[in-house]
Coordinates of C-alpha atoms and ligand atoms in Angstrom, one line a residue:
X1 CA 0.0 0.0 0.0
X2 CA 1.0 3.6 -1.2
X3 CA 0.9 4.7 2.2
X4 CA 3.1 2.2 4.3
X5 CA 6.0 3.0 2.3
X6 CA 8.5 4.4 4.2
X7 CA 11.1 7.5 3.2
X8 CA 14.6 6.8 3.0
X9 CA 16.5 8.7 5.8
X10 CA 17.7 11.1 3.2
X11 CA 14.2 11.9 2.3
X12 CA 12.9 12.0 5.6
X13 CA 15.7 14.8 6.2
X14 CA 15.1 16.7 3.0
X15 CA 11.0 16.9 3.8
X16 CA 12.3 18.3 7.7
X17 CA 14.6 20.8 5.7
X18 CA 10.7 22.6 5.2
X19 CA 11.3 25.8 3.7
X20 CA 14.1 26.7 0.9
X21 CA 15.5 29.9 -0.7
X22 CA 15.8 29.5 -5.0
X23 CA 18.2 31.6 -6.5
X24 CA 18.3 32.4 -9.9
X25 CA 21.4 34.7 -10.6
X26 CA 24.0 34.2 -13.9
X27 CA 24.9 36.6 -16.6
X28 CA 21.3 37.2 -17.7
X29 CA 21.1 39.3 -14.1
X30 CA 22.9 42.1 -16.0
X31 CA 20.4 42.7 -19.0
X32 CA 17.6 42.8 -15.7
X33 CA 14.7 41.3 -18.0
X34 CA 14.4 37.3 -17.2
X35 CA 16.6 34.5 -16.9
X36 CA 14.6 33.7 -21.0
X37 CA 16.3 36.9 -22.4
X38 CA 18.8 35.1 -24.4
X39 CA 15.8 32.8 -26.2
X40 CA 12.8 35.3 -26.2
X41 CA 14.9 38.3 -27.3
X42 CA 16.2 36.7 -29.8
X43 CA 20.2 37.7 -28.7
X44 CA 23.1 35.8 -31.2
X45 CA 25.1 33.8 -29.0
X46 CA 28.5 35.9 -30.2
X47 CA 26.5 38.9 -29.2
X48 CA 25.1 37.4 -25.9
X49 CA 28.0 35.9 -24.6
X50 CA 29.8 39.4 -24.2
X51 CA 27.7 40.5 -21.0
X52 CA 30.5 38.1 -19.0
X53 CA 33.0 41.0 -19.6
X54 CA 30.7 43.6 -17.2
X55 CA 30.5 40.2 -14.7
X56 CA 32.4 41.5 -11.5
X57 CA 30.3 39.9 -9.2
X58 CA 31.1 42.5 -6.8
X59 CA 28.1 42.6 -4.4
X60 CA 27.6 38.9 -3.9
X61 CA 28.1 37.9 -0.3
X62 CA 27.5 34.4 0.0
X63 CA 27.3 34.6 3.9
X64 CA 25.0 37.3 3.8
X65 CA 22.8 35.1 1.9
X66 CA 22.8 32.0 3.9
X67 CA 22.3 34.5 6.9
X68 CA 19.4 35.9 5.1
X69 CA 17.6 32.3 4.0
X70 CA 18.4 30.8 7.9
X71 CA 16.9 33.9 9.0
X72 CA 13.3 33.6 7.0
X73 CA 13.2 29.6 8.7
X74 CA 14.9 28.2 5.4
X75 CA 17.1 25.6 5.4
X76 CA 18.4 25.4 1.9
X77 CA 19.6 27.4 -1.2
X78 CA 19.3 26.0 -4.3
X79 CA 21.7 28.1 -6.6
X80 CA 21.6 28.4 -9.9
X81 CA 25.3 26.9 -10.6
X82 CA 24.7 26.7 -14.6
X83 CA 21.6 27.7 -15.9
X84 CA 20.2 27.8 -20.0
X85 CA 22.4 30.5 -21.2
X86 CA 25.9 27.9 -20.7
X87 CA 27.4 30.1 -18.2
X88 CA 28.8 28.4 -14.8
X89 CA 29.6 30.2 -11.2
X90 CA 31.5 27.1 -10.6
X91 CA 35.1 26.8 -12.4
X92 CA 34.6 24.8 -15.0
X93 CA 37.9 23.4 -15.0
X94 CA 39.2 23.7 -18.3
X95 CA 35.6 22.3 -20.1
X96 CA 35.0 25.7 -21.4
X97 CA 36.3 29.2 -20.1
X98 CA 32.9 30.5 -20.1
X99 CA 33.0 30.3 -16.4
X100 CA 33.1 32.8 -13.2
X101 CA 37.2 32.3 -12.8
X102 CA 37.6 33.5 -16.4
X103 CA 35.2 36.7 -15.8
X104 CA 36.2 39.6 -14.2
X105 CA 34.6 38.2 -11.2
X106 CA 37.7 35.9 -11.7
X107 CA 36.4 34.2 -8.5
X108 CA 34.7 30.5 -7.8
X109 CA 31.2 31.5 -6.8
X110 CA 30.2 28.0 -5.9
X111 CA 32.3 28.0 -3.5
X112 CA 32.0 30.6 -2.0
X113 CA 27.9 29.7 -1.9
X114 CA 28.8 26.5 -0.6
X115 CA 31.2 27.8 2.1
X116 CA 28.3 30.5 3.5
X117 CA 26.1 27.8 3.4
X118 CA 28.7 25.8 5.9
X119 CA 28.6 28.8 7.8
X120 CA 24.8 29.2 8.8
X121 CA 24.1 25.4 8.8
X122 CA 22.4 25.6 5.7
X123 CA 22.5 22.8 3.0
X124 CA 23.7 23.8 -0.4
X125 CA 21.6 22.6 -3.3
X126 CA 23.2 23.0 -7.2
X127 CA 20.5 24.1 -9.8
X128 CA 21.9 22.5 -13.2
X129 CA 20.6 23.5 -16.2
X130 CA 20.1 20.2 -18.7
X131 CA 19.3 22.1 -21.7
X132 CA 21.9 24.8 -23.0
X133 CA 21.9 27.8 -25.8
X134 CA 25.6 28.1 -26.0
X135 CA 27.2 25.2 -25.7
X136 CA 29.6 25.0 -29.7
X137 CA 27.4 27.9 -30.0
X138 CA 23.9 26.0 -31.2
X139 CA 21.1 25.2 -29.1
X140 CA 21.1 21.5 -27.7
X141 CA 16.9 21.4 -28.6
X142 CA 18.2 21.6 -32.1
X143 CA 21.4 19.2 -31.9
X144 CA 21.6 15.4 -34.3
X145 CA 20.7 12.9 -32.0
X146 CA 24.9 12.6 -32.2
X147 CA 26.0 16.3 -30.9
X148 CA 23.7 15.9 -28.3
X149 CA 25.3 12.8 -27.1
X150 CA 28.7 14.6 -27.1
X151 CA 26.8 17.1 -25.2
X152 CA 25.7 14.7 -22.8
X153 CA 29.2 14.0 -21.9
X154 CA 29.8 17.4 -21.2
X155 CA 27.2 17.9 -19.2
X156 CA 27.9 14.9 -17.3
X157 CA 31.7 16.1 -16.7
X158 CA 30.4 19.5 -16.1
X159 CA 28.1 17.5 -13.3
X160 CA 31.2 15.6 -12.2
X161 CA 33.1 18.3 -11.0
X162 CA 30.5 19.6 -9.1
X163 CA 30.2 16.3 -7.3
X164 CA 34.3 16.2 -6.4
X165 CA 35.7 19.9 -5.8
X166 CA 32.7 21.2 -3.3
X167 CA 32.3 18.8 -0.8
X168 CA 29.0 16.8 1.0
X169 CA 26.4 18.7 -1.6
X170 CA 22.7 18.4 -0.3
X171 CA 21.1 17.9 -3.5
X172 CA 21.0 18.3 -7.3
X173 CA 18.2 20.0 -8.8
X174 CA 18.0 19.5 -12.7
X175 CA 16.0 21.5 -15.1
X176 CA 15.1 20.9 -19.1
X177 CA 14.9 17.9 -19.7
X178 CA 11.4 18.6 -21.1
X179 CA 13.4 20.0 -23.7
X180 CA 14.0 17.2 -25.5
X181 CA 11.1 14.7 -24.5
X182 CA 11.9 12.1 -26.8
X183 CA 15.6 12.4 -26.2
X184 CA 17.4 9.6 -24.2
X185 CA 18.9 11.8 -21.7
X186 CA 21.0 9.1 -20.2
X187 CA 19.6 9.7 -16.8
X188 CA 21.3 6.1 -15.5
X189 CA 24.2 7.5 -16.4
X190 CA 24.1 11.1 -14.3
X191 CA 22.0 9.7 -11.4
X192 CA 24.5 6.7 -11.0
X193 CA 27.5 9.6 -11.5
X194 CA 26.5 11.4 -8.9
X195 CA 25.3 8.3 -6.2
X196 CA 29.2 7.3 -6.8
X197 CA 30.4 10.8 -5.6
X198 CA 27.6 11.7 -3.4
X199 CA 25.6 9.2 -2.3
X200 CA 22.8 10.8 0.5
X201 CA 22.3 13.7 -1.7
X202 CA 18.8 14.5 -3.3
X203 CA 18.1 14.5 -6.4
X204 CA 15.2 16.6 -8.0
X205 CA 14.3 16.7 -11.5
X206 CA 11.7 19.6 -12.5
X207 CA 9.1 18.1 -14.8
X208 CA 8.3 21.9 -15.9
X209 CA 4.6 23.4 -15.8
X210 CA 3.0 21.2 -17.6
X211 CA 3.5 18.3 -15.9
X212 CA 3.5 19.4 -11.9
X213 CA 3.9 16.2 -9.4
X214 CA 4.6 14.2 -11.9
X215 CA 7.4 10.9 -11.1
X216 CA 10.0 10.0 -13.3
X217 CA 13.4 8.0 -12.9
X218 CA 13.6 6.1 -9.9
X219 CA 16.6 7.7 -8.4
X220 CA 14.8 11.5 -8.5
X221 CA 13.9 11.7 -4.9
X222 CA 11.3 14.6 -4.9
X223 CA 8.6 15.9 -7.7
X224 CA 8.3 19.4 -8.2
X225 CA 5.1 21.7 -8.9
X226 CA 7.2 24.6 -10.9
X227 CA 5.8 28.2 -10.0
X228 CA 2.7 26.3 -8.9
X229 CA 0.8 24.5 -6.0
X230 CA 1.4 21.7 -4.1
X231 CA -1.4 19.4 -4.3
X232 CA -1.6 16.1 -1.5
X233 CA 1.4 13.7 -2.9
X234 CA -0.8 9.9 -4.0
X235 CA 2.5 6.9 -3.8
X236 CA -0.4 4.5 -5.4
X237 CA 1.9 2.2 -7.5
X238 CA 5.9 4.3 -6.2
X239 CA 8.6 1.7 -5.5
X240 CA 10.1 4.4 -3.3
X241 CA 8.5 7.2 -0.9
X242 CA 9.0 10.4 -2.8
X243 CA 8.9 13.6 -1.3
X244 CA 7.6 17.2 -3.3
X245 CA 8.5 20.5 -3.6
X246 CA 7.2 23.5 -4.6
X247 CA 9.1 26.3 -6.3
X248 CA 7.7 29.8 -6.7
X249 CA 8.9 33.0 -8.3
X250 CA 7.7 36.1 -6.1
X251 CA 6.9 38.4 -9.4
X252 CA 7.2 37.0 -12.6
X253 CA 10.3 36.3 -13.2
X254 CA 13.4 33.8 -11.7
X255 CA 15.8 36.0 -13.5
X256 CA 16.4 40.0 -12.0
X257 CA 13.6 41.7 -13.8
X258 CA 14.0 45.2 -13.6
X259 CA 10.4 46.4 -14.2
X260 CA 8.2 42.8 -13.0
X261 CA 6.6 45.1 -10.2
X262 CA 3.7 42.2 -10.1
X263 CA 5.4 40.3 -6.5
X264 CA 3.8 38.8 -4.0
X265 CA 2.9 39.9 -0.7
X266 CA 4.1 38.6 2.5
X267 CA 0.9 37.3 3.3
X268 CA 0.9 35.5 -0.2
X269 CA 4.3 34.1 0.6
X270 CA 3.3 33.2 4.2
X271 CA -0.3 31.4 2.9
X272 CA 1.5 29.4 0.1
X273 CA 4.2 28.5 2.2
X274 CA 1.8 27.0 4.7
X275 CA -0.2 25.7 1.8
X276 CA 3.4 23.7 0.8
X277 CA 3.4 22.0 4.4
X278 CA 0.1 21.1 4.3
X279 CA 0.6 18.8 1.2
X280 CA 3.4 17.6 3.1
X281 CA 5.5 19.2 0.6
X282 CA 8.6 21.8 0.6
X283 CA 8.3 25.5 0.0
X284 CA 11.1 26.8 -2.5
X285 CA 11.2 30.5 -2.4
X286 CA 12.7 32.1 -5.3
X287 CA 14.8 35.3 -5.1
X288 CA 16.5 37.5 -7.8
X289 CA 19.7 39.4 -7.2
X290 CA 20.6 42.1 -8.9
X291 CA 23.4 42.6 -11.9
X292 CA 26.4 41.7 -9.4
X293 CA 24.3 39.7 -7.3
X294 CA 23.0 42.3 -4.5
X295 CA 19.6 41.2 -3.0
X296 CA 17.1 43.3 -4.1
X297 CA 15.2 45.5 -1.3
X298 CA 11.9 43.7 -1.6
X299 CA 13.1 40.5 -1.6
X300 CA 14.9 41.0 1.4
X301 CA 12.3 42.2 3.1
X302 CA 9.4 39.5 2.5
X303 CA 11.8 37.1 3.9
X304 CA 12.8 38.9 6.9
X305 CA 8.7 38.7 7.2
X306 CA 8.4 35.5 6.3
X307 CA 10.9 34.7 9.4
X308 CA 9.0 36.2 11.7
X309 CA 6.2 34.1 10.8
X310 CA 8.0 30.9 10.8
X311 CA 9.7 32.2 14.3
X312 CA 6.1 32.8 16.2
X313 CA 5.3 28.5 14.6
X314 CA 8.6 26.9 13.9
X315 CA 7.7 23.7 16.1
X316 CA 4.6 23.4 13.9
X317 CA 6.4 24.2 10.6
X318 CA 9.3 21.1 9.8
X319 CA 8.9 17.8 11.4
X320 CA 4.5 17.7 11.5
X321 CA 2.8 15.6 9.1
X322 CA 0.1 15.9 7.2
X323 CA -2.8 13.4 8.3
X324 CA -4.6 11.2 6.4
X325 CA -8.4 11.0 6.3
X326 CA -8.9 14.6 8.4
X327 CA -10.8 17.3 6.5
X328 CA -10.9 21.2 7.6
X329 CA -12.7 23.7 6.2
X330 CA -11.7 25.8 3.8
X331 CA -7.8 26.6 3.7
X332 CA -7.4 25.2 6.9
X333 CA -5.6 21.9 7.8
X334 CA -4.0 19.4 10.4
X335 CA -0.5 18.2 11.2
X336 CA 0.9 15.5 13.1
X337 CA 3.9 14.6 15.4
X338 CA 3.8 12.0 18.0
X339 CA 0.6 13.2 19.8
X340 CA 0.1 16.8 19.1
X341 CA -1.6 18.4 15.8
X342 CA -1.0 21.6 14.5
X343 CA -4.2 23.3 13.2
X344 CA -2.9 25.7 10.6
X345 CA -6.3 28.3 10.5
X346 CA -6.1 30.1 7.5
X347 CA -8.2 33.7 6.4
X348 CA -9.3 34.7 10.4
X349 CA -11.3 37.4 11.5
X350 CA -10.1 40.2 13.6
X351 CA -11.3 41.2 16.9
X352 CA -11.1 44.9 18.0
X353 CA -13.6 47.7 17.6
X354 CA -15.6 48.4 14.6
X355 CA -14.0 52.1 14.7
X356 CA -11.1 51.5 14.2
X357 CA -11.2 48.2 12.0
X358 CA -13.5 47.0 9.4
X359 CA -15.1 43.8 9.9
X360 CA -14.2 43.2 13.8
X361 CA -16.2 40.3 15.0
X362 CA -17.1 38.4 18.6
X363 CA -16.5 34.8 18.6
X364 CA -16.9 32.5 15.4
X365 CA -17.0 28.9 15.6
X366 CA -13.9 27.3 13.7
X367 CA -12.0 24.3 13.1
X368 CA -15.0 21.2 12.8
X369 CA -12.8 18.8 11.3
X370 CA -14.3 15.8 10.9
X371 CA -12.6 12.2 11.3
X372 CA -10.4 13.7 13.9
X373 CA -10.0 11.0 16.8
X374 CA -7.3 12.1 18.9
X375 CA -8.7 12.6 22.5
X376 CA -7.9 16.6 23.2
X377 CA -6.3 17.2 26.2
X378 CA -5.3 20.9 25.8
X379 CA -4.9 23.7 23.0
X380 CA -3.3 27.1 22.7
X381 CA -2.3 29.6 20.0
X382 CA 1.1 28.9 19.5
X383 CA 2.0 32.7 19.1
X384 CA 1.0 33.8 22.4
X385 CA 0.3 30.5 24.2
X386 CA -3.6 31.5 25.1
X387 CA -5.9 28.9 25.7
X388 CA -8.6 27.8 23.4
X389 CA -11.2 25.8 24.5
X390 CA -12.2 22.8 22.2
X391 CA -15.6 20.6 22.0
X392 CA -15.3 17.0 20.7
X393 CA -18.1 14.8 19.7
X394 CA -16.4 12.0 20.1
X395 CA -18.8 9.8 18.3
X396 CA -18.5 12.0 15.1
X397 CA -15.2 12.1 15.9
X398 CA -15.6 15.8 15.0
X399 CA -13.4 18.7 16.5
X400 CA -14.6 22.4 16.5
X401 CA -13.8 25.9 18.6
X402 CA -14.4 29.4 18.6
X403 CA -12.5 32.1 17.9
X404 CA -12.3 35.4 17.6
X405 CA -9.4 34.9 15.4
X406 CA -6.7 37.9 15.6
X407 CA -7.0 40.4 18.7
X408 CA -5.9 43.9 18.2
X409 CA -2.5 44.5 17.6
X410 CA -1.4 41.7 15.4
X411 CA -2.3 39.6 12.4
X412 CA -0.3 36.5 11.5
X413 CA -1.8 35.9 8.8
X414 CA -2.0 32.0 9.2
X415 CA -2.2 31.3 12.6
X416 CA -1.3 27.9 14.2
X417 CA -3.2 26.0 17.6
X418 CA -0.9 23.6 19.4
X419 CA -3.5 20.4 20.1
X420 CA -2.1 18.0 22.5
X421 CA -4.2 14.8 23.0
X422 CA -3.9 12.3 25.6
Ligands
GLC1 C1 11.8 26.7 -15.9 C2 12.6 27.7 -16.6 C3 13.7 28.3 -15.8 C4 13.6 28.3 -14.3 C5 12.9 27.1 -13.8 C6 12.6 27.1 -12.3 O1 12.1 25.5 -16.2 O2 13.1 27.3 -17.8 O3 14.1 29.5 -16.3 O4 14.9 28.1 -13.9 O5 11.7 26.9 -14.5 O6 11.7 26.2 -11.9

């Protein structure tokens, strides 16, 4: 049965890492239109490949950004190490010179991600790019069936040195091979490359938007739901226990886009981050720095809120599970560790005056979750640790309370109740 299969310990640890910082920053960072620009503006590769003489990389601090992910509750970075346009931040060791080392940056920026990383006890994840628009200049989605399996060796020695020169890695996340669908990407090949160098790392392969949650090879140890939702993982039929991940842009873009003003608000990033958990699933949150890979303003700032939120819950926010079989209303939902549940109440009213607030109401019942069999023994708002008194029909196994939701002076957005049951 789907549901007795039990997660490797590596898996286990990557669905506890919780919450995750994307980065998307290479050469395209400069141009500040989208990490696409290369494709969807049409730019020659001799023309393109020029923006790596303005690449200083001056304003990335790889410390600061581990101390900013650790700070929002993340646990992970998954950098963008190579993405479409060819160009590495590792040192490509003689492959190709179109590299960081043979910029102006003339530094290894993997690195130095991978060293801040050490630093804040965060676990580096490598974003590799599968498809690539400069590699002997063409396009690999246009290659003979015969460049692109010379291409395939370069990729895989490209993936091989980021498996020996950096250390324990946490995980590979690959990207394009949608790309090519009828291609034999020679997946046994990579996978089995990198299980030889790196054995407990994960392994994620993004399916791409049109196929969200979907499995593929065996050794891929998450699915993804690109820029997307998280929707409740079915193992029906897995020979493994997979774990999921969702990866969201906060505007439009992965890339730095100058003038993508459309970004989400905290309380977006807060809801769909709880959303992520409640599926059981990982919440990827994607940032992009600027031209010499600065963290933009905005960015910064929705995480810092983002880490308050996941301060006030953080028991409630890695290790719980979501339950089978109980259904809340709306938004809301359960998790699980041991014996305490984690209601996770979503869209709450406020309490206050009606002079000063609109829409300030007395008590409203909440919660009835049905199928819910745990015997209560106590419950308080993890936030401030008040009380909240619970009725239980116990034949109904049903579980309701009232609230008045958020009192005057704050509003968490998503609030979580601690449940312990006997
Ligand atoms: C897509 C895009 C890419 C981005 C990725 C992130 O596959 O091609 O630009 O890196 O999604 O999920």
């Amino acid at each position: 049965m789907a549901e007795q299969l039990i997660p490797l310990p590596r898996i286990a640890a990557f669905e506890n890492l919780g919450l995750g910082l994307f980065v998307h920053w290479g050469l395209y960072s400069q141009f500040g239109v989208g990490e696409w620009t290369q494709k969807i503006h049409k730019r020659p590769v001799a023309e393109y490949e020029k923006i790596a003489a303005t690449f200083t990389a001056a304003d990335f601090d790889a410390e600061d950004l581990a101390r900013t992910a650790k700070n929002a509750g993340m646990n992970y970075i998954v950098l963008t190490t190579r993405h479409h346009e060819g160009f590495s931040l590792y040192d490509c060791c003689g492959l190709n010179d179109f590299d960081a080392v043979h910029s102006p940056a003339k530094r290894d920026l993997v690195a130095e991600f991978v060293a801040g990383c050490r630093k804040y006890g965060i676990r580096p994840f490598f974003y590799h790019t599968m498809i690539d628009w400069h590699w002997e200049g063409q396009e690999t989605v246009n290659l003979s069936e015969k460049d692109f399996g010379r291409y395939l060796d370069y990729l895989c020695a490209s993936v091989e040195i980021l498996c020996k020169n950096y250390g324990e890695i946490g995980g590979f996340w690959f990207d394009g091979t949608w790309s090519r669908p009828k291609s034999d990407w020679q997946l046994g090949r990579l996978y089995g490359l990198i299980r030889k160098y790196q054995p407990e790392t994960i392994i994620v392969n993004n399916t791409g938007l049109e196929h969200l949650g979907e499995y593929g090879h065996p050794e891929v140890d998450s699915v993804t739901f690109e820029n997307n939702s998280a929707k409740p993982m079915n193992r029906t039929g897995c020979t493994k226990y997979i774990a999921a991940e969702v990866c969201k842009t906060m505007n439009y873009h992965w890339g730095r886009s100058e003038n993508d003003f459309a970004f989400l608000s905290p309380r977006d990033v807060i809801e769909k981050a709880a959303h992520s958990r409640g599926c059981g699933a990982n919440f990827l949150l994607n940032i992009g720095p600027e031209a010499q890979g600065r963290i933009p303003d905005y960015e910064r700032s929705v995480l810092a809120i983002l880490g308050k939120w996941v301060a006030l819950y953080r028991e409630a926010i890695y290790e719980p599970r979501p339950v089978t079989g109980v259904k809340c209303p709306g938004r809301d939902f359960i998790l699980q560790a041991g014996k305490t549940y984690y209601y996770f109440a979503f869209d709450l009213d406020r309490q206050g005056d009606s002079n000063v607030m609109q829409s300030a109401h007395a008590s409203a019942l909440r919660g009835v979750c049905n199928f819910f069999t745990g015997k209560v023994k106590s419950a308080c708002w993890l936030d401030d640790q008040s009380a909240v008194e619970i009725v239980q029909n116990p034949d109904a196994g049903v579980l309701s309370f009232y609230t008045p939701g958020f009192t005057y002076g704050s509003n968490t957005v998503v609030r979580v109740l601690k449940i312990e049951t006997k």
